[in-house]
Amino acid sequence: MPEITEGVYFIPGQDDFIPDSHVYVIGSSASHDLSIVDAGLMGKGGYKVGSIQKLGIKLEDVKRIIMTHTHLDHIGCLSEIREKIPHAELWVHADEAEPLENGDDRTVYGMDMFRSMCQSQYGLAPGAFTFNVDRKLQGGEALEIGAMQWEVLHVPGHSAGSIALYNREKKVLIPGDVVYADYAIGRFDLHRADGATLKDSLMRLGELDVNILLPGHNRVVKDLPEGYILSTARQWAPYLS
Ligand SMILES: [Zn+2]
Ligand SMILES: [Zn+2]
């Protein structure tokens, strides 16, 4: 099901020995103003761009890449994708944009042990994840992109600059790694993550009317039960303080 609903396309991640994030492409194809949400793991850029082209989308119509957050499994193949789509802007929440511009990769790797493991496994040089960010999101923006409306919500806790994208009309939520299907939530033990903050973010997402949940990993859900996010937040609340 590559087109989840009109103007929302799904390119599933291809997990390796570490996960590869899903990519979503948002925007009406007639608008010629499409956005890629997240990139994925190192080595997956060719597959992701090829999948976008197979959907009939012209790369010149892809105007920007919006990151839900900058963990390695989401940003790993950003350079590969930008090589193919060099004109695309990069939009990241300010809390992760500034470290990214300064070459501070603590959020990218999440923990020191993981940094040295991945650098040797994938041959990544120090500073490999230094990017200029074209637009620093704050949360609260009402984006008019691709002839659709997407609200930006700042939902920290899994990482400091996690955002969710919400389309109120179609009740579509793209929450990154904050909440998944099957009552799972993002981990909260990595750099600048925090359980209590994640709980607050989940409670705020729980107030939204969501029918289609498009997380960073695992299943997508097209007929989300009413109150799903709120009950997920409540189940996890005792562990999030
Ligand atoms: Zn993550
Ligand atoms: Zn992830």
PDB file of C-alpha atoms and ligand atoms in Angstrom:
ATOM      1  CA  MET A   1       0.000   0.000   0.000  1.00  0.00           C
ATOM      2  CA  PRO A   2       2.381   2.695  -1.170  1.00  0.00           C
ATOM      3  CA  GLU A   3      -0.325   5.397  -1.154  1.00  0.00           C
ATOM      4  CA  ILE A   4      -1.819   5.307   2.327  1.00  0.00           C
ATOM      5  CA  THR A   5      -4.316   8.052   1.575  1.00  0.00           C
ATOM      6  CA  GLU A   6      -4.368  10.818  -1.013  1.00  0.00           C
ATOM      7  CA  GLY A   7      -1.117  12.744  -0.713  1.00  0.00           C
ATOM      8  CA  VAL A   8       0.575  10.371   1.754  1.00  0.00           C
ATOM      9  CA  TYR A   9       2.978   7.705   0.445  1.00  0.00           C
ATOM     10  CA  PHE A  10       4.715   4.995   2.463  1.00  0.00           C
ATOM     11  CA  ILE A  11       8.171   3.570   1.750  1.00  0.00           C
ATOM     12  CA  PRO A  12       8.901   0.885   4.336  1.00  0.00           C
ATOM     13  CA  GLY A  13      12.294   0.726   5.981  1.00  0.00           C
ATOM     14  CA  GLN A  14      14.565  -2.223   5.221  1.00  0.00           C
ATOM     15  CA  ASP A  15      15.994  -3.203   8.567  1.00  0.00           C
ATOM     16  CA  ASP A  16      19.601  -4.414   8.703  1.00  0.00           C
ATOM     17  CA  PHE A  17      21.251  -5.513  11.904  1.00  0.00           C
ATOM     18  CA  ILE A  18      20.110  -2.099  13.070  1.00  0.00           C
ATOM     19  CA  PRO A  19      16.708  -0.689  12.056  1.00  0.00           C
ATOM     20  CA  ASP A  20      16.071   1.484   9.003  1.00  0.00           C
ATOM     21  CA  SER A  21      13.363   4.109   9.444  1.00  0.00           C
ATOM     22  CA  HIS A  22      10.331   4.265   7.197  1.00  0.00           C
ATOM     23  CA  VAL A  23      10.079   7.171   4.767  1.00  0.00           C
ATOM     24  CA  TYR A  24       6.831   8.984   4.060  1.00  0.00           C
ATOM     25  CA  VAL A  25       6.298  11.305   1.116  1.00  0.00           C
ATOM     26  CA  ILE A  26       3.624  13.913   1.702  1.00  0.00           C
ATOM     27  CA  GLY A  27       1.856  16.282  -0.636  1.00  0.00           C
ATOM     28  CA  SER A  28      -0.590  16.042  -3.490  1.00  0.00           C
ATOM     29  CA  SER A  29       1.249  14.883  -6.611  1.00  0.00           C
ATOM     30  CA  ALA A  30      -0.470  17.610  -8.664  1.00  0.00           C
ATOM     31  CA  SER A  31       1.081  20.264  -6.410  1.00  0.00           C
ATOM     32  CA  HIS A  32       4.668  19.565  -7.561  1.00  0.00           C
ATOM     33  CA  ASP A  33       5.581  20.431  -3.971  1.00  0.00           C
ATOM     34  CA  LEU A  34       6.393  17.163  -2.217  1.00  0.00           C
ATOM     35  CA  SER A  35       8.179  16.555   1.053  1.00  0.00           C
ATOM     36  CA  ILE A  36      10.122  13.511   2.182  1.00  0.00           C
ATOM     37  CA  VAL A  37       9.767  12.752   5.877  1.00  0.00           C
ATOM     38  CA  ASP A  38      12.932  11.107   7.273  1.00  0.00           C
ATOM     39  CA  ALA A  39      15.705   9.372   5.308  1.00  0.00           C
ATOM     40  CA  GLY A  40      16.902   6.113   6.865  1.00  0.00           C
ATOM     41  CA  LEU A  41      19.944   4.030   7.582  1.00  0.00           C
ATOM     42  CA  MET A  42      23.301   4.194   5.794  1.00  0.00           C
ATOM     43  CA  GLY A  43      23.181   2.404   2.445  1.00  0.00           C
ATOM     44  CA  LYS A  44      19.417   2.716   2.059  1.00  0.00           C
ATOM     45  CA  GLY A  45      19.352   6.002   0.140  1.00  0.00           C
ATOM     46  CA  GLY A  46      19.383   4.397  -3.312  1.00  0.00           C
ATOM     47  CA  TYR A  47      16.517   2.119  -2.382  1.00  0.00           C
ATOM     48  CA  LYS A  48      14.514   5.002  -0.912  1.00  0.00           C
ATOM     49  CA  VAL A  49      15.015   7.309  -3.908  1.00  0.00           C
ATOM     50  CA  GLY A  50      14.295   4.452  -6.344  1.00  0.00           C
ATOM     51  CA  SER A  51      11.079   3.683  -4.487  1.00  0.00           C
ATOM     52  CA  ILE A  52      10.025   7.333  -4.697  1.00  0.00           C
ATOM     53  CA  GLN A  53      10.597   7.316  -8.465  1.00  0.00           C
ATOM     54  CA  LYS A  54       8.630   4.065  -8.818  1.00  0.00           C
ATOM     55  CA  LEU A  55       5.664   5.874  -7.291  1.00  0.00           C
ATOM     56  CA  GLY A  56       5.761   8.129 -10.358  1.00  0.00           C
ATOM     57  CA  ILE A  57       7.103  11.073  -8.375  1.00  0.00           C
ATOM     58  CA  LYS A  58       9.608  13.295 -10.165  1.00  0.00           C
ATOM     59  CA  LEU A  59      12.613  14.116  -8.021  1.00  0.00           C
ATOM     60  CA  GLU A  60      12.422  17.748  -9.126  1.00  0.00           C
ATOM     61  CA  ASP A  61       9.029  17.904  -7.368  1.00  0.00           C
ATOM     62  CA  VAL A  62      10.626  16.955  -4.033  1.00  0.00           C
ATOM     63  CA  LYS A  63      11.230  20.314  -2.406  1.00  0.00           C
ATOM     64  CA  ARG A  64      12.330  19.378   1.092  1.00  0.00           C
ATOM     65  CA  ILE A  65      13.293  16.694   3.560  1.00  0.00           C
ATOM     66  CA  ILE A  66      11.691  17.056   6.973  1.00  0.00           C
ATOM     67  CA  MET A  67      13.292  15.081   9.810  1.00  0.00           C
ATOM     68  CA  THR A  68      11.102  13.850  12.666  1.00  0.00           C
ATOM     69  CA  HIS A  69      14.403  13.670  14.573  1.00  0.00           C
ATOM     70  CA  THR A  70      18.064  13.013  13.811  1.00  0.00           C
ATOM     71  CA  HIS A  71      18.854   9.554  15.198  1.00  0.00           C
ATOM     72  CA  LEU A  72      21.192   7.486  13.000  1.00  0.00           C
ATOM     73  CA  ASP A  73      18.455   5.151  11.745  1.00  0.00           C
ATOM     74  CA  HIS A  74      16.628   8.218  10.316  1.00  0.00           C
ATOM     75  CA  ILE A  75      19.511  10.426   9.159  1.00  0.00           C
ATOM     76  CA  GLY A  76      22.066   7.757   8.147  1.00  0.00           C
ATOM     77  CA  CYS A  77      21.343   7.958   4.398  1.00  0.00           C
ATOM     78  CA  LEU A  78      20.437  11.652   4.278  1.00  0.00           C
ATOM     79  CA  SER A  79      23.611  12.449   2.305  1.00  0.00           C
ATOM     80  CA  GLU A  80      22.838   9.670  -0.197  1.00  0.00           C
ATOM     81  CA  ILE A  81      19.359  11.091  -0.777  1.00  0.00           C
ATOM     82  CA  ARG A  82      20.611  14.668  -1.043  1.00  0.00           C
ATOM     83  CA  GLU A  83      23.137  13.602  -3.664  1.00  0.00           C
ATOM     84  CA  LYS A  84      20.183  12.590  -5.853  1.00  0.00           C
ATOM     85  CA  ILE A  85      17.973  15.533  -4.810  1.00  0.00           C
ATOM     86  CA  PRO A  86      20.471  18.328  -4.137  1.00  0.00           C
ATOM     87  CA  HIS A  87      17.899  21.118  -4.413  1.00  0.00           C
ATOM     88  CA  ALA A  88      15.790  19.749  -1.535  1.00  0.00           C
ATOM     89  CA  GLU A  89      15.860  21.833   1.625  1.00  0.00           C
ATOM     90  CA  LEU A  90      16.445  20.296   5.037  1.00  0.00           C
ATOM     91  CA  TRP A  91      14.003  21.095   7.822  1.00  0.00           C
ATOM     92  CA  VAL A  92      14.788  20.020  11.402  1.00  0.00           C
ATOM     93  CA  HIS A  93      13.586  21.126  14.810  1.00  0.00           C
ATOM     94  CA  ALA A  94      15.854  23.832  16.248  1.00  0.00           C
ATOM     95  CA  ASP A  95      16.879  21.672  19.229  1.00  0.00           C
ATOM     96  CA  GLU A  96      18.522  19.172  16.897  1.00  0.00           C
ATOM     97  CA  ALA A  97      19.355  21.540  14.030  1.00  0.00           C
ATOM     98  CA  GLU A  98      21.915  23.485  16.010  1.00  0.00           C
ATOM     99  CA  PRO A  99      23.953  20.438  17.116  1.00  0.00           C
ATOM    100  CA  LEU A 100      23.740  19.134  13.542  1.00  0.00           C
ATOM    101  CA  GLU A 101      25.180  22.358  12.164  1.00  0.00           C
ATOM    102  CA  ASN A 102      27.949  22.336  14.765  1.00  0.00           C
ATOM    103  CA  GLY A 103      28.965  18.749  14.062  1.00  0.00           C
ATOM    104  CA  ASP A 104      27.786  17.649  17.512  1.00  0.00           C
ATOM    105  CA  ASP A 105      26.663  14.088  16.753  1.00  0.00           C
ATOM    106  CA  ARG A 106      25.658  12.999  20.259  1.00  0.00           C
ATOM    107  CA  THR A 107      21.977  12.912  19.292  1.00  0.00           C
ATOM    108  CA  VAL A 108      22.727  11.101  16.015  1.00  0.00           C
ATOM    109  CA  TYR A 109      24.451   8.208  17.790  1.00  0.00           C
ATOM    110  CA  GLY A 110      22.496   8.432  21.032  1.00  0.00           C
ATOM    111  CA  MET A 111      25.263   6.915  23.143  1.00  0.00           C
ATOM    112  CA  ASP A 112      29.082   6.766  22.961  1.00  0.00           C
ATOM    113  CA  MET A 113      29.291   2.994  22.720  1.00  0.00           C
ATOM    114  CA  PHE A 114      27.003   3.032  19.694  1.00  0.00           C
ATOM    115  CA  ARG A 115      29.089   5.749  18.023  1.00  0.00           C
ATOM    116  CA  SER A 116      32.318   3.735  18.017  1.00  0.00           C
ATOM    117  CA  MET A 117      30.486   0.563  16.992  1.00  0.00           C
ATOM    118  CA  CYS A 118      28.780   2.238  14.011  1.00  0.00           C
ATOM    119  CA  GLN A 119      31.797   4.239  12.944  1.00  0.00           C
ATOM    120  CA  SER A 120      33.843   1.063  12.560  1.00  0.00           C
ATOM    121  CA  GLN A 121      30.984  -1.057  11.139  1.00  0.00           C
ATOM    122  CA  TYR A 122      30.016   1.513   8.482  1.00  0.00           C
ATOM    123  CA  GLY A 123      33.335   3.312   8.033  1.00  0.00           C
ATOM    124  CA  LEU A 124      31.862   6.625   9.182  1.00  0.00           C
ATOM    125  CA  ALA A 125      34.284   9.485   9.705  1.00  0.00           C
ATOM    126  CA  PRO A 126      33.959  11.788  12.691  1.00  0.00           C
ATOM    127  CA  GLY A 127      31.826  14.750  11.593  1.00  0.00           C
ATOM    128  CA  ALA A 128      30.005  12.670   8.942  1.00  0.00           C
ATOM    129  CA  PHE A 129      26.708  14.051  10.185  1.00  0.00           C
ATOM    130  CA  THR A 130      27.267  17.783   9.891  1.00  0.00           C
ATOM    131  CA  PHE A 131      24.522  19.498   7.880  1.00  0.00           C
ATOM    132  CA  ASN A 132      23.278  22.991   7.203  1.00  0.00           C
ATOM    133  CA  VAL A 133      19.621  23.224   8.101  1.00  0.00           C
ATOM    134  CA  ASP A 134      17.485  25.417   5.838  1.00  0.00           C
ATOM    135  CA  ARG A 135      14.561  25.790   8.206  1.00  0.00           C
ATOM    136  CA  LYS A 136      14.662  25.343  11.948  1.00  0.00           C
ATOM    137  CA  LEU A 137      11.242  24.285  13.169  1.00  0.00           C
ATOM    138  CA  GLN A 138       9.989  25.321  16.591  1.00  0.00           C
ATOM    139  CA  GLY A 139       6.726  23.409  16.874  1.00  0.00           C
ATOM    140  CA  GLY A 140       3.395  25.135  16.436  1.00  0.00           C
ATOM    141  CA  GLU A 141       3.865  25.848  12.719  1.00  0.00           C
ATOM    142  CA  ALA A 142       0.919  25.303  10.390  1.00  0.00           C
ATOM    143  CA  LEU A 143       2.711  24.255   7.221  1.00  0.00           C
ATOM    144  CA  GLU A 144       0.958  24.729   3.880  1.00  0.00           C
ATOM    145  CA  ILE A 145       2.937  22.292   1.773  1.00  0.00           C
ATOM    146  CA  GLY A 146       1.942  20.117  -1.150  1.00  0.00           C
ATOM    147  CA  ALA A 147      -1.580  21.590  -1.180  1.00  0.00           C
ATOM    148  CA  MET A 148      -2.126  20.136   2.292  1.00  0.00           C
ATOM    149  CA  GLN A 149      -1.984  21.441   5.847  1.00  0.00           C
ATOM    150  CA  TRP A 150       0.460  19.862   8.264  1.00  0.00           C
ATOM    151  CA  GLU A 151       0.774  21.007  11.853  1.00  0.00           C
ATOM    152  CA  VAL A 152       4.178  20.677  13.484  1.00  0.00           C
ATOM    153  CA  LEU A 153       4.142  19.486  17.083  1.00  0.00           C
ATOM    154  CA  HIS A 154       7.269  19.518  19.201  1.00  0.00           C
ATOM    155  CA  VAL A 155       7.178  16.188  21.068  1.00  0.00           C
ATOM    156  CA  PRO A 156      10.471  15.782  22.962  1.00  0.00           C
ATOM    157  CA  GLY A 157      11.322  12.854  25.233  1.00  0.00           C
ATOM    158  CA  HIS A 158      12.591  10.247  22.770  1.00  0.00           C
ATOM    159  CA  SER A 159      15.005  12.955  21.595  1.00  0.00           C
ATOM    160  CA  ALA A 160      15.160  16.672  22.354  1.00  0.00           C
ATOM    161  CA  GLY A 161      13.983  17.871  18.955  1.00  0.00           C
ATOM    162  CA  SER A 162      11.460  15.195  18.005  1.00  0.00           C
ATOM    163  CA  ILE A 163       8.522  16.494  16.019  1.00  0.00           C
ATOM    164  CA  ALA A 164       5.250  14.989  14.885  1.00  0.00           C
ATOM    165  CA  LEU A 165       3.405  16.046  11.738  1.00  0.00           C
ATOM    166  CA  TYR A 166      -0.387  16.091  11.897  1.00  0.00           C
ATOM    167  CA  ASN A 167      -2.935  16.514   9.140  1.00  0.00           C
ATOM    168  CA  ARG A 168      -6.197  17.378  10.851  1.00  0.00           C
ATOM    169  CA  GLU A 169      -8.391  16.960   7.784  1.00  0.00           C
ATOM    170  CA  LYS A 170      -7.393  13.352   7.119  1.00  0.00           C
ATOM    171  CA  LYS A 171      -6.534  12.621  10.778  1.00  0.00           C
ATOM    172  CA  VAL A 172      -3.038  11.456   9.837  1.00  0.00           C
ATOM    173  CA  LEU A 173      -0.242  11.510  12.413  1.00  0.00           C
ATOM    174  CA  ILE A 174       3.453  11.000  11.638  1.00  0.00           C
ATOM    175  CA  PRO A 175       4.986  10.779  15.134  1.00  0.00           C
ATOM    176  CA  GLY A 176       8.541   9.671  14.353  1.00  0.00           C
ATOM    177  CA  ASP A 177       9.697   7.343  17.134  1.00  0.00           C
ATOM    178  CA  VAL A 178       7.460   8.767  19.863  1.00  0.00           C
ATOM    179  CA  VAL A 179       4.680   6.198  19.552  1.00  0.00           C
ATOM    180  CA  TYR A 180       4.269   3.048  17.459  1.00  0.00           C
ATOM    181  CA  ALA A 181       1.560   0.506  16.737  1.00  0.00           C
ATOM    182  CA  ASP A 182       0.827  -2.230  19.274  1.00  0.00           C
ATOM    183  CA  TYR A 183       1.120  -0.008  22.362  1.00  0.00           C
ATOM    184  CA  ALA A 184       4.850   0.527  21.892  1.00  0.00           C
ATOM    185  CA  ILE A 185       6.654   3.811  22.500  1.00  0.00           C
ATOM    186  CA  GLY A 186      10.107   5.166  21.696  1.00  0.00           C
ATOM    187  CA  ARG A 187      13.047   4.485  23.970  1.00  0.00           C
ATOM    188  CA  PHE A 188      13.956   7.189  26.435  1.00  0.00           C
ATOM    189  CA  ASP A 189      17.481   6.281  27.521  1.00  0.00           C
ATOM    190  CA  LEU A 190      19.475   8.021  24.764  1.00  0.00           C
ATOM    191  CA  HIS A 191      21.228  11.414  24.656  1.00  0.00           C
ATOM    192  CA  ARG A 192      18.864  14.193  25.842  1.00  0.00           C
ATOM    193  CA  ALA A 193      15.957  11.752  26.109  1.00  0.00           C
ATOM    194  CA  ASP A 194      13.729  11.895  29.164  1.00  0.00           C
ATOM    195  CA  GLY A 195      10.875   9.694  30.359  1.00  0.00           C
ATOM    196  CA  ALA A 196       8.774  12.354  32.063  1.00  0.00           C
ATOM    197  CA  THR A 197       9.068  14.603  29.007  1.00  0.00           C
ATOM    198  CA  LEU A 198       8.069  11.711  26.771  1.00  0.00           C
ATOM    199  CA  LYS A 199       4.999  11.152  28.931  1.00  0.00           C
ATOM    200  CA  ASP A 200       3.953  14.787  28.470  1.00  0.00           C
ATOM    201  CA  SER A 201       4.448  14.495  24.706  1.00  0.00           C
ATOM    202  CA  LEU A 202       2.386  11.298  24.563  1.00  0.00           C
ATOM    203  CA  MET A 203      -0.405  12.920  26.567  1.00  0.00           C
ATOM    204  CA  ARG A 204      -0.458  15.843  24.122  1.00  0.00           C
ATOM    205  CA  LEU A 205      -0.563  13.524  21.107  1.00  0.00           C
ATOM    206  CA  GLY A 206      -3.353  11.687  22.917  1.00  0.00           C
ATOM    207  CA  GLU A 207      -5.538  14.769  22.570  1.00  0.00           C
ATOM    208  CA  LEU A 208      -5.480  14.562  18.770  1.00  0.00           C
ATOM    209  CA  ASP A 209      -8.123  12.832  16.706  1.00  0.00           C
ATOM    210  CA  VAL A 210      -6.001  10.260  14.824  1.00  0.00           C
ATOM    211  CA  ASN A 211      -7.240   7.706  12.334  1.00  0.00           C
ATOM    212  CA  ILE A 212      -4.005   6.893  10.489  1.00  0.00           C
ATOM    213  CA  LEU A 213      -0.802   6.358  12.502  1.00  0.00           C
ATOM    214  CA  LEU A 214       2.437   6.410  10.503  1.00  0.00           C
ATOM    215  CA  PRO A 215       5.347   5.737  12.867  1.00  0.00           C
ATOM    216  CA  GLY A 216       9.061   5.579  12.129  1.00  0.00           C
ATOM    217  CA  HIS A 217       9.188   1.788  12.414  1.00  0.00           C
ATOM    218  CA  ASN A 218       7.062  -1.344  12.407  1.00  0.00           C
ATOM    219  CA  ARG A 219       3.404  -1.455  11.393  1.00  0.00           C
ATOM    220  CA  VAL A 220       1.397   1.448  10.074  1.00  0.00           C
ATOM    221  CA  VAL A 221      -2.216   1.545  11.262  1.00  0.00           C
ATOM    222  CA  LYS A 222      -5.029   2.793   9.046  1.00  0.00           C
ATOM    223  CA  ASP A 223      -7.997   2.457  11.399  1.00  0.00           C
ATOM    224  CA  LEU A 224      -6.550   3.421  14.721  1.00  0.00           C
ATOM    225  CA  PRO A 225      -8.930   2.654  17.622  1.00  0.00           C
ATOM    226  CA  GLU A 226     -10.273   5.795  19.279  1.00  0.00           C
ATOM    227  CA  GLY A 227      -8.182   6.770  22.292  1.00  0.00           C
ATOM    228  CA  TYR A 228      -5.283   4.541  21.245  1.00  0.00           C
ATOM    229  CA  ILE A 229      -2.482   7.040  21.970  1.00  0.00           C
ATOM    230  CA  LEU A 230      -3.983   8.110  25.269  1.00  0.00           C
ATOM    231  CA  SER A 231      -4.310   4.536  26.473  1.00  0.00           C
ATOM    232  CA  THR A 232      -0.744   3.827  25.326  1.00  0.00           C
ATOM    233  CA  ALA A 233       0.418   6.863  27.316  1.00  0.00           C
ATOM    234  CA  ARG A 234      -1.505   5.685  30.393  1.00  0.00           C
ATOM    235  CA  GLN A 235      -0.075   2.163  30.194  1.00  0.00           C
ATOM    236  CA  TRP A 236       3.449   3.536  30.070  1.00  0.00           C
ATOM    237  CA  ALA A 237       2.975   6.390  32.551  1.00  0.00           C
ATOM    238  CA  PRO A 238       4.214   4.422  35.612  1.00  0.00           C
ATOM    239  CA  TYR A 239       7.550   3.865  33.859  1.00  0.00           C
ATOM    240  CA  LEU A 240       7.908   7.443  32.596  1.00  0.00           C
ATOM    241  CA  SER A 241       9.010   9.643  35.451  1.00  0.00           C
TER     242      SER A 241
HETATM  243 ZN    ZN B   1      14.753   7.564  17.232  1.00  0.00          ZN
HETATM  244 ZN    ZN B   2      14.038   5.237  14.660  1.00  0.00          ZN
END
